[in-house]
Amino acid sequence: GSGASTGVIVSQFEILACFILLLLGWFFVPFYLRTSVTTMPEFLELRFSKTARNYLTFVSIIAYVLTKISVTIYAGAVVFEAIGVSFWLGAIIVVVATGIYTIFGGLRAVIYTDAAQMVVMLGGSVLVTILGLSHLGGAAELKQNLTPEFFSMWRAVSDPDFPWTGILFGAPILGVWYWCTDQYVVQRVLSAKNLTEARRGTLFAGFLKTLPLFIFVVPGMICLALSKQGALDLAKPDYALPALAAYVLPAGVRGVFIAGLLSALMSSLSSVFNSCSTLITYEIFKRKAPHLPERKLITIGRWSTVALVILGIFWIPMIGYISGGIFKYIQSVQAYISPPIAAVFLLGLIWRRINARGAIAALYSGFILGITRLVLEINKEQLTEGGFLYWFADTNFLHFAAYLFAFSSVLMVIVSLITPEQPLSAVFSKPEHKKEPTPKLDIALSILLCLIIFFIWWYFS
């Protein structure tokens, strides 16, 4: 959908994810595996305090409702709507179908279904891309039907959506939070047998993240070009993928592709369900009642997830008030939540002098500023143009992320320096087991991934 409305620029978030995944594998993973934590809030307590742990639990659950549960249900409902099923009935089908295998299968079911659905999703996307280009008449026709800015990954500072300054200084902050500190992603790394396996998982994910540009974003551009030729009707950008699939795929294959698309959405949703269940059971109930039996905890996790799903469904109507399109909405909300968390994790591991008081000051003040921005953006039409509040609500979301990250970092450093030094955290203790050698293959693959990224940046400059 974003490819149809903005072009290749939106794939910067995917390309930058390659770098951030390298950061996860080479920098964050050794700390995580050394401490043998189950959740990210638990890790934050080891480094700082229980207050920091409680904060991350609370904010993570809010983020799941705003950026994952509501958006994934919305996307699934859009797919159903495109094939003739009502929007809300489609939403209910997605939730119920996903909930069944997540509730009874746990994380193991999530990981195995993710792996299977990845193959279906990538294969279907490649097929749609190839057939779409064929129907359009090739890459030359694509360039002829779209303006040059659709093929550029770098835009002027004045660009209202994706200025190059926001891409370079704001987008990586969102990436650090999402790929390196979020339970939704990191729980897979925590399940690795050893450091090498965990790192290679992040490397594999990094190479996969070079594909969305070609098989997710370009199909959106193809759909837009076909609609300009009059070959198909594109009601709104978010309908681009099902519209293109309906046009280029034969009946039988079309059904398989739509099923694959829905399974991919269910894959994302099942991961969220499992993450929510883990956070709520381990971070809230097990800490307050450590002797609760495992069966009781599982039941609590299931019903808590149901409650969060209901909240996510109620939030769906609000999506249209923030930014434009599903993907940009996700990035916008993350820009208001992630900067203080990214600052605390990064600086907290780079510099041991950062203490709990500094981290708490950064987390709470950053949260207040971020939520204020979210509320003001929703009510922007009621603000006076030219005033401070309007500027605060209207500032580009990526620039806002960079400003909030800088503010949180400076505040954290100042408060840490004027308060007593904290005893050395167990996070920095040396591992008891023998250090694993760094495989040359991992280094070579990391360098190769970086070279691929730089080539893509150069080609689409």
PDB file of C-alpha atoms in Angstrom, residues 227-448:
ATOM      1  CA  SER A 227      -4.544   1.596 -12.449  1.00  0.00           C
ATOM      2  CA  LYS A 228      -3.185   4.568 -14.421  1.00  0.00           C
ATOM      3  CA  GLN A 229      -3.401   2.460 -17.574  1.00  0.00           C
ATOM      4  CA  GLY A 230      -7.018   1.686 -16.678  1.00  0.00           C
ATOM      5  CA  ALA A 231      -6.345  -2.046 -16.313  1.00  0.00           C
ATOM      6  CA  LEU A 232      -7.657  -2.214 -12.753  1.00  0.00           C
ATOM      7  CA  ASP A 233      -9.405  -0.040 -10.174  1.00  0.00           C
ATOM      8  CA  LEU A 234      -7.388   0.968  -7.068  1.00  0.00           C
ATOM      9  CA  ALA A 235      -9.832   2.473  -4.565  1.00  0.00           C
ATOM     10  CA  LYS A 236      -7.141   3.301  -1.985  1.00  0.00           C
ATOM     11  CA  PRO A 237      -3.419   2.466  -1.657  1.00  0.00           C
ATOM     12  CA  ASP A 238      -3.906  -0.040   1.186  1.00  0.00           C
ATOM     13  CA  TYR A 239      -5.942  -2.218  -1.228  1.00  0.00           C
ATOM     14  CA  ALA A 240      -3.036  -2.484  -3.698  1.00  0.00           C
ATOM     15  CA  LEU A 241      -1.904  -6.040  -2.937  1.00  0.00           C
ATOM     16  CA  PRO A 242      -5.295  -7.816  -3.030  1.00  0.00           C
ATOM     17  CA  ALA A 243      -6.287  -5.709  -6.075  1.00  0.00           C
ATOM     18  CA  LEU A 244      -3.120  -6.698  -7.939  1.00  0.00           C
ATOM     19  CA  ALA A 245      -3.483 -10.364  -6.956  1.00  0.00           C
ATOM     20  CA  ALA A 246      -7.084 -10.394  -8.166  1.00  0.00           C
ATOM     21  CA  TYR A 247      -5.977  -8.952 -11.522  1.00  0.00           C
ATOM     22  CA  VAL A 248      -2.849 -10.966 -12.355  1.00  0.00           C
ATOM     23  CA  LEU A 249      -3.480 -14.373 -10.742  1.00  0.00           C
ATOM     24  CA  PRO A 250      -5.751 -17.107 -12.168  1.00  0.00           C
ATOM     25  CA  ALA A 251      -8.652 -18.241  -9.977  1.00  0.00           C
ATOM     26  CA  GLY A 252      -7.015 -21.243  -8.285  1.00  0.00           C
ATOM     27  CA  VAL A 253      -3.673 -19.575  -7.658  1.00  0.00           C
ATOM     28  CA  ARG A 254      -5.455 -16.426  -6.475  1.00  0.00           C
ATOM     29  CA  GLY A 255      -7.129 -18.401  -3.713  1.00  0.00           C
ATOM     30  CA  VAL A 256      -3.811 -19.902  -2.601  1.00  0.00           C
ATOM     31  CA  PHE A 257      -2.193 -16.459  -2.581  1.00  0.00           C
ATOM     32  CA  ILE A 258      -4.987 -14.852  -0.553  1.00  0.00           C
ATOM     33  CA  ALA A 259      -4.743 -17.764   1.878  1.00  0.00           C
ATOM     34  CA  GLY A 260      -0.979 -17.192   2.073  1.00  0.00           C
ATOM     35  CA  LEU A 261      -1.482 -13.479   2.666  1.00  0.00           C
ATOM     36  CA  LEU A 262      -3.943 -14.158   5.460  1.00  0.00           C
ATOM     37  CA  SER A 263      -1.622 -16.778   6.943  1.00  0.00           C
ATOM     38  CA  ALA A 264       1.182 -14.198   6.994  1.00  0.00           C
ATOM     39  CA  LEU A 265      -1.065 -11.774   8.870  1.00  0.00           C
ATOM     40  CA  MET A 266      -2.084 -14.560  11.239  1.00  0.00           C
ATOM     41  CA  SER A 267       1.593 -15.356  11.730  1.00  0.00           C
ATOM     42  CA  SER A 268       2.226 -11.787  12.900  1.00  0.00           C
ATOM     43  CA  LEU A 269      -0.848 -11.828  15.101  1.00  0.00           C
ATOM     44  CA  SER A 270       0.045 -15.165  16.698  1.00  0.00           C
ATOM     45  CA  SER A 271       3.475 -13.790  17.616  1.00  0.00           C
ATOM     46  CA  VAL A 272       1.794 -10.798  19.265  1.00  0.00           C
ATOM     47  CA  PHE A 273      -0.611 -13.060  21.167  1.00  0.00           C
ATOM     48  CA  ASN A 274       2.293 -15.140  22.446  1.00  0.00           C
ATOM     49  CA  SER A 275       4.343 -12.072  23.405  1.00  0.00           C
ATOM     50  CA  CYS A 276       1.395 -10.517  25.253  1.00  0.00           C
ATOM     51  CA  SER A 277       0.733 -13.764  27.079  1.00  0.00           C
ATOM     52  CA  THR A 278       4.404 -14.047  28.082  1.00  0.00           C
ATOM     53  CA  LEU A 279       4.595 -10.468  29.346  1.00  0.00           C
ATOM     54  CA  ILE A 280       1.331 -10.579  31.275  1.00  0.00           C
ATOM     55  CA  THR A 281       1.930 -13.966  32.915  1.00  0.00           C
ATOM     56  CA  TYR A 282       5.640 -13.591  33.717  1.00  0.00           C
ATOM     57  CA  GLU A 283       5.859  -9.842  34.289  1.00  0.00           C
ATOM     58  CA  ILE A 284       2.639  -9.222  36.205  1.00  0.00           C
ATOM     59  CA  PHE A 285       1.010 -12.317  37.708  1.00  0.00           C
ATOM     60  CA  LYS A 286       4.013 -14.594  38.320  1.00  0.00           C
ATOM     61  CA  ARG A 287       5.909 -11.765  40.048  1.00  0.00           C
ATOM     62  CA  LYS A 288       2.968 -10.987  42.335  1.00  0.00           C
ATOM     63  CA  ALA A 289       2.094 -14.636  42.984  1.00  0.00           C
ATOM     64  CA  PRO A 290       5.254 -16.701  42.321  1.00  0.00           C
ATOM     65  CA  HIS A 291       3.636 -19.934  43.556  1.00  0.00           C
ATOM     66  CA  LEU A 292       0.794 -19.910  41.019  1.00  0.00           C
ATOM     67  CA  PRO A 293       0.717 -23.253  39.130  1.00  0.00           C
ATOM     68  CA  GLU A 294       1.715 -23.230  35.463  1.00  0.00           C
ATOM     69  CA  ARG A 295      -1.782 -24.221  34.311  1.00  0.00           C
ATOM     70  CA  LYS A 296      -3.278 -21.210  36.119  1.00  0.00           C
ATOM     71  CA  LEU A 297      -0.719 -18.877  34.529  1.00  0.00           C
ATOM     72  CA  ILE A 298      -1.550 -20.195  31.052  1.00  0.00           C
ATOM     73  CA  THR A 299      -5.255 -19.558  31.647  1.00  0.00           C
ATOM     74  CA  ILE A 300      -4.524 -16.015  32.851  1.00  0.00           C
ATOM     75  CA  GLY A 301      -2.374 -15.363  29.789  1.00  0.00           C
ATOM     76  CA  ARG A 302      -5.128 -16.541  27.437  1.00  0.00           C
ATOM     77  CA  TRP A 303      -7.857 -14.365  28.966  1.00  0.00           C
ATOM     78  CA  SER A 304      -5.537 -11.361  29.185  1.00  0.00           C
ATOM     79  CA  THR A 305      -4.786 -11.722  25.484  1.00  0.00           C
ATOM     80  CA  VAL A 306      -8.521 -11.816  24.740  1.00  0.00           C
ATOM     81  CA  ALA A 307      -8.923  -8.523  26.622  1.00  0.00           C
ATOM     82  CA  LEU A 308      -6.080  -6.912  24.642  1.00  0.00           C
ATOM     83  CA  VAL A 309      -7.597  -8.105  21.356  1.00  0.00           C
ATOM     84  CA  ILE A 310     -10.890  -6.418  22.275  1.00  0.00           C
ATOM     85  CA  LEU A 311      -8.997  -3.181  23.005  1.00  0.00           C
ATOM     86  CA  GLY A 312      -7.183  -3.521  19.664  1.00  0.00           C
ATOM     87  CA  ILE A 313     -10.467  -3.895  17.787  1.00  0.00           C
ATOM     88  CA  PHE A 314     -11.864  -0.786  19.477  1.00  0.00           C
ATOM     89  CA  TRP A 315      -8.715   1.143  18.463  1.00  0.00           C
ATOM     90  CA  ILE A 316      -9.082   0.289  14.747  1.00  0.00           C
ATOM     91  CA  PRO A 317     -11.290   3.339  13.938  1.00  0.00           C
ATOM     92  CA  MET A 318      -8.531   5.621  15.301  1.00  0.00           C
ATOM     93  CA  ILE A 319      -5.987   4.412  12.724  1.00  0.00           C
ATOM     94  CA  GLY A 320      -7.365   6.783  10.092  1.00  0.00           C
ATOM     95  CA  TYR A 321      -6.668   9.833  12.282  1.00  0.00           C
ATOM     96  CA  ILE A 322      -2.891   9.271  12.384  1.00  0.00           C
ATOM     97  CA  SER A 323      -0.737   9.660   9.235  1.00  0.00           C
ATOM     98  CA  GLY A 324      -1.764   7.944   5.984  1.00  0.00           C
ATOM     99  CA  GLY A 325      -1.782   4.237   5.203  1.00  0.00           C
ATOM    100  CA  ILE A 326      -1.219   1.257   7.474  1.00  0.00           C
ATOM    101  CA  PHE A 327       2.568   1.139   7.237  1.00  0.00           C
ATOM    102  CA  LYS A 328       3.126   4.837   7.896  1.00  0.00           C
ATOM    103  CA  TYR A 329       0.691   4.661  10.812  1.00  0.00           C
ATOM    104  CA  ILE A 330       2.814   1.898  12.401  1.00  0.00           C
ATOM    105  CA  GLN A 331       6.020   3.901  12.028  1.00  0.00           C
ATOM    106  CA  SER A 332       4.374   7.069  13.357  1.00  0.00           C
ATOM    107  CA  VAL A 333       3.110   5.492  16.577  1.00  0.00           C
ATOM    108  CA  GLN A 334       6.454   3.752  17.110  1.00  0.00           C
ATOM    109  CA  ALA A 335       8.168   7.138  16.769  1.00  0.00           C
ATOM    110  CA  TYR A 336       6.226   8.364  19.808  1.00  0.00           C
ATOM    111  CA  ILE A 337       6.932   5.312  21.978  1.00  0.00           C
ATOM    112  CA  SER A 338      10.359   3.967  21.045  1.00  0.00           C
ATOM    113  CA  PRO A 339      12.978   6.783  21.473  1.00  0.00           C
ATOM    114  CA  PRO A 340      13.299   6.747  25.303  1.00  0.00           C
ATOM    115  CA  ILE A 341      13.405   2.924  25.363  1.00  0.00           C
ATOM    116  CA  ALA A 342      16.037   2.816  22.603  1.00  0.00           C
ATOM    117  CA  ALA A 343      18.091   5.439  24.476  1.00  0.00           C
ATOM    118  CA  VAL A 344      17.965   3.505  27.756  1.00  0.00           C
ATOM    119  CA  PHE A 345      18.984   0.190  26.176  1.00  0.00           C
ATOM    120  CA  LEU A 346      21.744   1.642  23.990  1.00  0.00           C
ATOM    121  CA  LEU A 347      23.362   4.028  26.462  1.00  0.00           C
ATOM    122  CA  GLY A 348      22.740   1.662  29.344  1.00  0.00           C
ATOM    123  CA  LEU A 349      24.865  -1.028  27.698  1.00  0.00           C
ATOM    124  CA  ILE A 350      27.477   1.296  26.179  1.00  0.00           C
ATOM    125  CA  TRP A 351      28.168   3.285  29.379  1.00  0.00           C
ATOM    126  CA  ARG A 352      28.061   1.657  32.805  1.00  0.00           C
ATOM    127  CA  ARG A 353      27.762   5.019  34.586  1.00  0.00           C
ATOM    128  CA  ILE A 354      24.126   5.327  33.473  1.00  0.00           C
ATOM    129  CA  ASN A 355      22.067   4.511  36.559  1.00  0.00           C
ATOM    130  CA  ALA A 356      18.468   3.637  37.383  1.00  0.00           C
ATOM    131  CA  ARG A 357      17.466   7.204  38.258  1.00  0.00           C
ATOM    132  CA  GLY A 358      18.720   8.484  34.916  1.00  0.00           C
ATOM    133  CA  ALA A 359      16.924   5.703  33.057  1.00  0.00           C
ATOM    134  CA  ILE A 360      13.634   6.308  34.883  1.00  0.00           C
ATOM    135  CA  ALA A 361      13.811  10.062  34.249  1.00  0.00           C
ATOM    136  CA  ALA A 362      14.338   9.444  30.530  1.00  0.00           C
ATOM    137  CA  LEU A 363      11.621   6.782  30.270  1.00  0.00           C
ATOM    138  CA  TYR A 364       8.857   8.691  32.035  1.00  0.00           C
ATOM    139  CA  SER A 365       9.557  12.118  30.548  1.00  0.00           C
ATOM    140  CA  GLY A 366       9.919  10.583  27.083  1.00  0.00           C
ATOM    141  CA  PHE A 367       6.639   8.710  27.493  1.00  0.00           C
ATOM    142  CA  ILE A 368       4.786  11.875  28.501  1.00  0.00           C
ATOM    143  CA  LEU A 369       6.129  13.788  25.501  1.00  0.00           C
ATOM    144  CA  GLY A 370       5.366  10.917  23.118  1.00  0.00           C
ATOM    145  CA  ILE A 371       1.795  10.395  24.292  1.00  0.00           C
ATOM    146  CA  THR A 372       1.225  14.171  24.229  1.00  0.00           C
ATOM    147  CA  ARG A 373       2.309  14.189  20.595  1.00  0.00           C
ATOM    148  CA  LEU A 374      -0.053  11.278  19.795  1.00  0.00           C
ATOM    149  CA  VAL A 375      -3.045  13.002  21.428  1.00  0.00           C
ATOM    150  CA  LEU A 376      -2.288  16.343  19.762  1.00  0.00           C
ATOM    151  CA  GLU A 377      -1.899  14.730  16.336  1.00  0.00           C
ATOM    152  CA  ILE A 378      -5.288  13.055  16.656  1.00  0.00           C
ATOM    153  CA  ASN A 379      -6.800  16.470  17.525  1.00  0.00           C
ATOM    154  CA  LYS A 380      -4.612  18.548  15.177  1.00  0.00           C
ATOM    155  CA  GLU A 381      -7.563  20.035  13.288  1.00  0.00           C
ATOM    156  CA  GLN A 382      -8.678  21.787  16.469  1.00  0.00           C
ATOM    157  CA  LEU A 383      -5.292  23.469  17.039  1.00  0.00           C
ATOM    158  CA  THR A 384      -4.329  26.945  15.836  1.00  0.00           C
ATOM    159  CA  GLU A 385      -1.908  26.919  12.903  1.00  0.00           C
ATOM    160  CA  GLY A 386       1.351  28.699  13.668  1.00  0.00           C
ATOM    161  CA  GLY A 387       1.153  28.001  17.398  1.00  0.00           C
ATOM    162  CA  PHE A 388       3.599  25.875  19.402  1.00  0.00           C
ATOM    163  CA  LEU A 389       1.131  23.039  19.972  1.00  0.00           C
ATOM    164  CA  TYR A 390       0.364  22.852  16.257  1.00  0.00           C
ATOM    165  CA  TRP A 391       4.090  22.760  15.448  1.00  0.00           C
ATOM    166  CA  PHE A 392       4.549  20.035  18.072  1.00  0.00           C
ATOM    167  CA  ALA A 393       1.731  17.991  16.523  1.00  0.00           C
ATOM    168  CA  ASP A 394       2.737  18.647  12.913  1.00  0.00           C
ATOM    169  CA  THR A 395       6.514  18.069  13.073  1.00  0.00           C
ATOM    170  CA  ASN A 396       7.573  15.174  10.856  1.00  0.00           C
ATOM    171  CA  PHE A 397       7.303  11.973  12.898  1.00  0.00           C
ATOM    172  CA  LEU A 398      10.854  10.837  12.070  1.00  0.00           C
ATOM    173  CA  HIS A 399      12.303  14.209  13.078  1.00  0.00           C
ATOM    174  CA  PHE A 400      10.228  13.998  16.255  1.00  0.00           C
ATOM    175  CA  ALA A 401      11.751  10.568  17.002  1.00  0.00           C
ATOM    176  CA  ALA A 402      15.262  12.001  16.629  1.00  0.00           C
ATOM    177  CA  TYR A 403      14.433  14.980  18.876  1.00  0.00           C
ATOM    178  CA  LEU A 404      12.859  12.749  21.519  1.00  0.00           C
ATOM    179  CA  PHE A 405      15.815  10.336  21.448  1.00  0.00           C
ATOM    180  CA  ALA A 406      18.279  13.227  21.893  1.00  0.00           C
ATOM    181  CA  PHE A 407      16.210  14.715  24.730  1.00  0.00           C
ATOM    182  CA  SER A 408      15.915  11.360  26.507  1.00  0.00           C
ATOM    183  CA  SER A 409      19.643  10.644  26.141  1.00  0.00           C
ATOM    184  CA  VAL A 410      20.765  14.047  27.439  1.00  0.00           C
ATOM    185  CA  LEU A 411      18.350  13.928  30.370  1.00  0.00           C
ATOM    186  CA  MET A 412      19.468  10.388  31.241  1.00  0.00           C
ATOM    187  CA  VAL A 413      23.137  11.347  31.221  1.00  0.00           C
ATOM    188  CA  ILE A 414      22.600  14.492  33.325  1.00  0.00           C
ATOM    189  CA  VAL A 415      20.476  12.757  35.968  1.00  0.00           C
ATOM    190  CA  SER A 416      22.930   9.826  36.121  1.00  0.00           C
ATOM    191  CA  LEU A 417      25.905  12.151  36.645  1.00  0.00           C
ATOM    192  CA  ILE A 418      24.275  14.181  39.446  1.00  0.00           C
ATOM    193  CA  THR A 419      23.053  11.099  41.353  1.00  0.00           C
ATOM    194  CA  PRO A 420      25.090   8.365  43.099  1.00  0.00           C
ATOM    195  CA  GLU A 421      26.729   5.730  40.932  1.00  0.00           C
ATOM    196  CA  GLN A 422      24.885   2.394  40.787  1.00  0.00           C
ATOM    197  CA  PRO A 423      26.631  -0.876  41.766  1.00  0.00           C
ATOM    198  CA  LEU A 424      27.881  -2.829  38.764  1.00  0.00           C
ATOM    199  CA  SER A 425      25.011  -4.734  37.165  1.00  0.00           C
ATOM    200  CA  ALA A 426      25.085  -8.488  36.609  1.00  0.00           C
ATOM    201  CA  VAL A 427      24.480  -7.647  32.945  1.00  0.00           C
ATOM    202  CA  PHE A 428      28.170  -6.758  32.635  1.00  0.00           C
ATOM    203  CA  SER A 429      29.538  -9.819  34.427  1.00  0.00           C
ATOM    204  CA  LYS A 430      31.631 -12.186  32.370  1.00  0.00           C
ATOM    205  CA  PRO A 431      29.922 -15.426  31.278  1.00  0.00           C
ATOM    206  CA  GLU A 432      30.837 -18.533  33.251  1.00  0.00           C
ATOM    207  CA  HIS A 433      30.955 -20.728  30.150  1.00  0.00           C
ATOM    208  CA  LYS A 434      33.844 -20.662  27.716  1.00  0.00           C
ATOM    209  CA  LYS A 435      33.598 -17.831  25.212  1.00  0.00           C
ATOM    210  CA  GLU A 436      32.520 -18.989  21.773  1.00  0.00           C
ATOM    211  CA  PRO A 437      34.895 -18.149  18.919  1.00  0.00           C
ATOM    212  CA  THR A 438      33.585 -15.710  16.327  1.00  0.00           C
ATOM    213  CA  PRO A 439      33.068 -17.727  13.126  1.00  0.00           C
ATOM    214  CA  LYS A 440      34.660 -16.182  10.054  1.00  0.00           C
ATOM    215  CA  LEU A 441      31.520 -17.095   8.101  1.00  0.00           C
ATOM    216  CA  ASP A 442      29.417 -14.773  10.288  1.00  0.00           C
ATOM    217  CA  ILE A 443      31.838 -11.891   9.718  1.00  0.00           C
ATOM    218  CA  ALA A 444      31.871 -12.492   5.959  1.00  0.00           C
ATOM    219  CA  LEU A 445      28.071 -12.643   5.792  1.00  0.00           C
ATOM    220  CA  SER A 446      27.787  -9.425   7.794  1.00  0.00           C
ATOM    221  CA  ILE A 447      30.140  -7.620   5.408  1.00  0.00           C
ATOM    222  CA  LEU A 448      28.249  -8.993   2.400  1.00  0.00           C
TER     223      LEU A 448
END
